[in-house]
PDB file of C-alpha atoms in Angstrom:
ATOM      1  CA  UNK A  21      81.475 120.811 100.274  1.00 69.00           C
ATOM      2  CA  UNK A  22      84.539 119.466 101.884  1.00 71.00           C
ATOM      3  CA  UNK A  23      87.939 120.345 100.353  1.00 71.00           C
ATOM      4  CA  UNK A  24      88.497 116.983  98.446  1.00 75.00           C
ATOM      5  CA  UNK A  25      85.558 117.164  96.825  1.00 80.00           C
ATOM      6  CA  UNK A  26      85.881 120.458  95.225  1.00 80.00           C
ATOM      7  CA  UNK A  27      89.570 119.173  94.193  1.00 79.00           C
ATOM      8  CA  UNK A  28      87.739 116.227  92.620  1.00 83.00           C
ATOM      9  CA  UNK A  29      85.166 117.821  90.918  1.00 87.00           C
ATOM     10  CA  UNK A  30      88.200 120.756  89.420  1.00 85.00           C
ATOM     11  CA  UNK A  31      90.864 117.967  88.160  1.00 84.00           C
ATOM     12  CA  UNK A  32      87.837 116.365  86.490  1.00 88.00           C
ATOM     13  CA  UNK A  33      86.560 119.151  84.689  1.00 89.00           C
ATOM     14  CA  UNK A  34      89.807 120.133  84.048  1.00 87.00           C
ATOM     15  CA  UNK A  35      90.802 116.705  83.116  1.00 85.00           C
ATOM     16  CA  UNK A  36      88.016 116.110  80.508  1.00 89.00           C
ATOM     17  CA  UNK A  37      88.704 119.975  78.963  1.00 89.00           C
ATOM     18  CA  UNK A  38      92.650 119.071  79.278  1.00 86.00           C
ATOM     19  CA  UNK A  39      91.527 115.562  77.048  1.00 85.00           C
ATOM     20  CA  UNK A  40      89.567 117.075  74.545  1.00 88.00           C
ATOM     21  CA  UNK A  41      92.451 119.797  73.497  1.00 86.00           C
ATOM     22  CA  UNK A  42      94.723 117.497  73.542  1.00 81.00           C
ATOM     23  CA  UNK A  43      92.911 114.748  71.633  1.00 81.00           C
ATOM     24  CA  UNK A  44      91.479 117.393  69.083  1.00 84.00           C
ATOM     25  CA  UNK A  45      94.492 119.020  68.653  1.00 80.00           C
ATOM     26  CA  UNK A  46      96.868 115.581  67.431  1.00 76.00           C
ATOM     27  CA  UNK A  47      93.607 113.840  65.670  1.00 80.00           C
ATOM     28  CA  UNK A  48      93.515 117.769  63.701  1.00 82.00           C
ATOM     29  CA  UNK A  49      96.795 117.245  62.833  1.00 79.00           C
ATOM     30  CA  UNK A  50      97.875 113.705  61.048  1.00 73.00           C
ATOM     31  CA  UNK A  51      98.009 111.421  64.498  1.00 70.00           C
ATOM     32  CA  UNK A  52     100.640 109.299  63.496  1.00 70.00           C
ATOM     33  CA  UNK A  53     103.186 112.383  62.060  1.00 70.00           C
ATOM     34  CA  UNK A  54     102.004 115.140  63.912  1.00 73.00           C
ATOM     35  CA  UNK A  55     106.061 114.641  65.912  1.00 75.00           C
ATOM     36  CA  UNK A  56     107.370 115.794  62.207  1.00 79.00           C
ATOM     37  CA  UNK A  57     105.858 119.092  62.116  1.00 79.00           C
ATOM     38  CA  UNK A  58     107.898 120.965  64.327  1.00 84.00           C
ATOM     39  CA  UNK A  59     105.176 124.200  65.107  1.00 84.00           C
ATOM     40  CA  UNK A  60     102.532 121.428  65.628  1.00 81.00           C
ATOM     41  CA  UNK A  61     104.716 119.480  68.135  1.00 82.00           C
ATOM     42  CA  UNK A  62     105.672 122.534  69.997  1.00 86.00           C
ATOM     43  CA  UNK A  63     102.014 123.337  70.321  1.00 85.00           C
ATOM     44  CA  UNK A  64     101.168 119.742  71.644  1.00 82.00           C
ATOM     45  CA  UNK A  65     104.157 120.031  73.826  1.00 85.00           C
ATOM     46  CA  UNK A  66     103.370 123.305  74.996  1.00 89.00           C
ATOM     47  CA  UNK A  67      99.515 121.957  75.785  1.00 86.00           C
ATOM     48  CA  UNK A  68     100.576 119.363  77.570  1.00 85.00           C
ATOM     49  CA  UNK A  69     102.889 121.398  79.861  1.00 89.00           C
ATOM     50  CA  UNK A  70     100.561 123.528  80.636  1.00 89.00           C
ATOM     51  CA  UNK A  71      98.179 121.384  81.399  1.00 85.00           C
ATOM     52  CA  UNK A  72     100.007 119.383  84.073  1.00 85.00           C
ATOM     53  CA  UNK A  73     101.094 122.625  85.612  1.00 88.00           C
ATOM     54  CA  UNK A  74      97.472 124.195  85.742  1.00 85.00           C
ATOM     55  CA  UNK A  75      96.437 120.625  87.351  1.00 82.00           C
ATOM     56  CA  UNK A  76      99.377 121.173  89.965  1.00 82.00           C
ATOM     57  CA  UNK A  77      97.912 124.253  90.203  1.00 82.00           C
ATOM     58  CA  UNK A  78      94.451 122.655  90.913  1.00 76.00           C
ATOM     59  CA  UNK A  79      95.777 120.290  93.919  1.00 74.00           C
ATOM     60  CA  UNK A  80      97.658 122.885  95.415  1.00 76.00           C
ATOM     61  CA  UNK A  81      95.028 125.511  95.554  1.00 74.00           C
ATOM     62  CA  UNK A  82      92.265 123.122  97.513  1.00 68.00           C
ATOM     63  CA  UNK A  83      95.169 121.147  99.767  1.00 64.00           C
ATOM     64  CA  UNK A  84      94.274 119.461 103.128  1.00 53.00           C
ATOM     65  CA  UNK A  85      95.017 120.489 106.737  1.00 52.00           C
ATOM     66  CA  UNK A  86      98.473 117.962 106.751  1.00 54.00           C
ATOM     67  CA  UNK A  87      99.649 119.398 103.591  1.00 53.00           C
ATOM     68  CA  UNK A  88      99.165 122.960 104.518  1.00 55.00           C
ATOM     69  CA  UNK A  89      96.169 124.225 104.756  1.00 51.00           C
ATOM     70  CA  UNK A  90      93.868 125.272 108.095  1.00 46.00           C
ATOM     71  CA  UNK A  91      90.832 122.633 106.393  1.00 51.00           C
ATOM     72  CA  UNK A  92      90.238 120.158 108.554  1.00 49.00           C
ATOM     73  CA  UNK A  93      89.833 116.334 107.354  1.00 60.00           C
ATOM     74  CA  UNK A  94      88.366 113.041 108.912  1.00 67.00           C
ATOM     75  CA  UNK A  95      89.420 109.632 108.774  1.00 75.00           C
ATOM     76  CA  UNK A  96      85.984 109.241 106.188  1.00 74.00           C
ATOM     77  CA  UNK A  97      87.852 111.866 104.009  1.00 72.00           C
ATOM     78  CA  UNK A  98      91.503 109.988 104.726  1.00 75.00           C
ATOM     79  CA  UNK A  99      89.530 106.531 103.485  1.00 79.00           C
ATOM     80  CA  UNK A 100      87.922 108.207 100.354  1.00 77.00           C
ATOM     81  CA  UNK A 101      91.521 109.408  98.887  1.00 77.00           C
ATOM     82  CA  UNK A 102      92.487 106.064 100.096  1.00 80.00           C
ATOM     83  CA  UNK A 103      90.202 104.464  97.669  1.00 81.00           C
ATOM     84  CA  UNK A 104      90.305 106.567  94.911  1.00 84.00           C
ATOM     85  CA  UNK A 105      94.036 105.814  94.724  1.00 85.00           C
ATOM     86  CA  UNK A 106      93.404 102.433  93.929  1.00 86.00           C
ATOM     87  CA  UNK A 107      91.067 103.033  91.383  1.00 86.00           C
ATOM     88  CA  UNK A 108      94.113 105.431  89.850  1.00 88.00           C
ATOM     89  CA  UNK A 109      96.094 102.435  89.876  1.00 90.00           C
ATOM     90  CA  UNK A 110      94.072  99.979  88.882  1.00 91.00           C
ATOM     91  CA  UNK A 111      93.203 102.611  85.996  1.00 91.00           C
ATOM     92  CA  UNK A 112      97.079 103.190  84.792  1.00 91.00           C
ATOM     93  CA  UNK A 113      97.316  99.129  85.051  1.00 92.00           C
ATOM     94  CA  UNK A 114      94.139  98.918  82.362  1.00 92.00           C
ATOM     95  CA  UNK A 115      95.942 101.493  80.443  1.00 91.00           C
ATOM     96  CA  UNK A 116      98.981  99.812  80.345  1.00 91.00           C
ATOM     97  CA  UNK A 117      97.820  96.907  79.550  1.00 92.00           C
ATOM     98  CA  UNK A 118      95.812  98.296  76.888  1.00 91.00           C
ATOM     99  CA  UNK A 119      98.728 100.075  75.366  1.00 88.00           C
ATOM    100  CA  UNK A 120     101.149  96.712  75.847  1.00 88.00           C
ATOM    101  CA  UNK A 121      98.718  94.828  73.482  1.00 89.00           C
ATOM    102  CA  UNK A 122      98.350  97.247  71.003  1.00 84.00           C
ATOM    103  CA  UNK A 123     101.888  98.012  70.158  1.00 84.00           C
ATOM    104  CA  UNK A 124     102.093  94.081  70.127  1.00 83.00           C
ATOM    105  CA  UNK A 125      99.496  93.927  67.502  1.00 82.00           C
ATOM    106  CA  UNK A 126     100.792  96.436  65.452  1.00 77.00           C
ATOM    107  CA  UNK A 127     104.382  96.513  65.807  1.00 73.00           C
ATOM    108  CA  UNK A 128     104.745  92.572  65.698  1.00 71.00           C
ATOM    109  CA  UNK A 129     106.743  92.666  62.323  1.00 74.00           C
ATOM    110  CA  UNK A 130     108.425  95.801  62.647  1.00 75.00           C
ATOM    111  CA  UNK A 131     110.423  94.867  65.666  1.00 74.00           C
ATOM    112  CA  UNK A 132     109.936  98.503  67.068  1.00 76.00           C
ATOM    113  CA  UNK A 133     107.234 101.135  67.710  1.00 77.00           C
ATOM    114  CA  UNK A 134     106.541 104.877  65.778  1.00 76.00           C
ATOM    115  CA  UNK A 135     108.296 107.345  68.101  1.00 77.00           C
ATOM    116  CA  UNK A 136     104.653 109.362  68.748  1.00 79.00           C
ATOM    117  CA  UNK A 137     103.545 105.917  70.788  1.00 82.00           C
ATOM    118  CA  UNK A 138     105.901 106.906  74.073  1.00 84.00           C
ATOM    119  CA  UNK A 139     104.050 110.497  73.964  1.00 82.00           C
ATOM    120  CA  UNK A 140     100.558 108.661  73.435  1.00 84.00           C
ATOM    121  CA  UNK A 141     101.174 106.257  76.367  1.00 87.00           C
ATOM    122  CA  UNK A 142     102.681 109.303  78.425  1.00 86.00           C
ATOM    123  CA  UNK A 143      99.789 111.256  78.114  1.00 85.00           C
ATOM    124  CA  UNK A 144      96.793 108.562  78.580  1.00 86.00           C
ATOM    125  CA  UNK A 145      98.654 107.424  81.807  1.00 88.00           C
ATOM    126  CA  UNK A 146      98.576 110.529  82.928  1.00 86.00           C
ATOM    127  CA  UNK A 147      95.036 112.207  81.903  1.00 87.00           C
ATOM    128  CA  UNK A 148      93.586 108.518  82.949  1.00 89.00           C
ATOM    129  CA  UNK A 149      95.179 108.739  86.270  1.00 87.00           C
ATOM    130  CA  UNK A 150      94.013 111.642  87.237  1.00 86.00           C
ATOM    131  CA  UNK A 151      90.252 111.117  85.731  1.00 88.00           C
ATOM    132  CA  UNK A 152      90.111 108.221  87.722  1.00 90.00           C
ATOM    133  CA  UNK A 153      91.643 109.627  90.957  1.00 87.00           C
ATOM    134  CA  UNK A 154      88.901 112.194  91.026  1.00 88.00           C
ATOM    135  CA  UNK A 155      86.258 109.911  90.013  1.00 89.00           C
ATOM    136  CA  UNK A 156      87.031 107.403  92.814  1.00 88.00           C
ATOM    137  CA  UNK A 157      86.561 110.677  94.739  1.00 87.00           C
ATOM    138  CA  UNK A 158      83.495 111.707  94.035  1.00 88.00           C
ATOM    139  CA  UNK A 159      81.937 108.237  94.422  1.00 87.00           C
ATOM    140  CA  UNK A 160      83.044 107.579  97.780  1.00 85.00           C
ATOM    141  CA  UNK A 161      81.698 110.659  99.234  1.00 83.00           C
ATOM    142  CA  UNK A 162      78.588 109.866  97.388  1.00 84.00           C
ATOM    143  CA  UNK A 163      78.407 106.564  98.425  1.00 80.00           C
ATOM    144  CA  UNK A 164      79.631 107.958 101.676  1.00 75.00           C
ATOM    145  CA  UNK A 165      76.913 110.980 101.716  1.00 58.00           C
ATOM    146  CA  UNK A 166      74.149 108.039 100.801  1.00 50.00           C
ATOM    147  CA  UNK A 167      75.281 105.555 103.630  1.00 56.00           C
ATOM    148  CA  UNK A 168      74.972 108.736 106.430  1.00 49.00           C
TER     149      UNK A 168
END
């Protein structure tokens, strides 16, 4: 399994077990409050650090040949992170856009947003980019492995 792969398949497992915690842990806790509670805050926080350090973990640990590592890549490899970026952006952009609608809706008359929406929009841009990264991954080197 080539190098990319294996970082694929890690960030998404990760990413999915990295969602649920933090999901479960603010929807546990009152969503919309949870930033009041200082102990509950510092536990999201400290989640949330760890979990984009353990991912930085994951990328460095299963790194390329150019980024410094003897694993040698192809220009097929090259394309596939190539395309997966795109679906990472075009991800973030849906998630955006998502987020710019729904503090539209439901801020309209209060002329601002609940402080918790930054975090919210923080974290789904990140756990969404990196889902989709890996995802655009794994399909092209199974579209890739299909078309050989």
């Amino acid at each position: 399994m080539d190098p990319q792969l294996k970082r694929a398949w890690a960030s998404l497992i990760f990413g999915l077990i990295f969602f649920m915690i933090v999901v479960g842990t603010v929807i546990s806790y009152d969503p919309i409050n949870f930033l009041e509670d200082d102990s509950v805050k510092s536990l999201v926080y400290g989640i949330v650090v760890l979990g984009v350090a353990l991912y930085g973990i994951i990328v460095l640990l299963f790194r390329t040949k150019e980024q410094g590592m003897s694993v040698l890549t192809d220009e097929r490899d090259r394309n596939f992170g190539l395309k997966a970026m795109k679906y990472q952006i075009w991800v973030r952009s849906v998630v955006f856009l998502f987020w710019m609608i729904a503090l539209i809706e439901t801020s309209e008359y209060q002329q601002s947003i609940p402080l918790v929406y930054p975090f919210f929009i923080f974290i789904t841009t990140i756990i969404s980019g990196a889902l989709a990264q890996s995802i655009g991954v794994i399909i092209g080197y199974a579209r890739g492995e299909a078309n050989a």
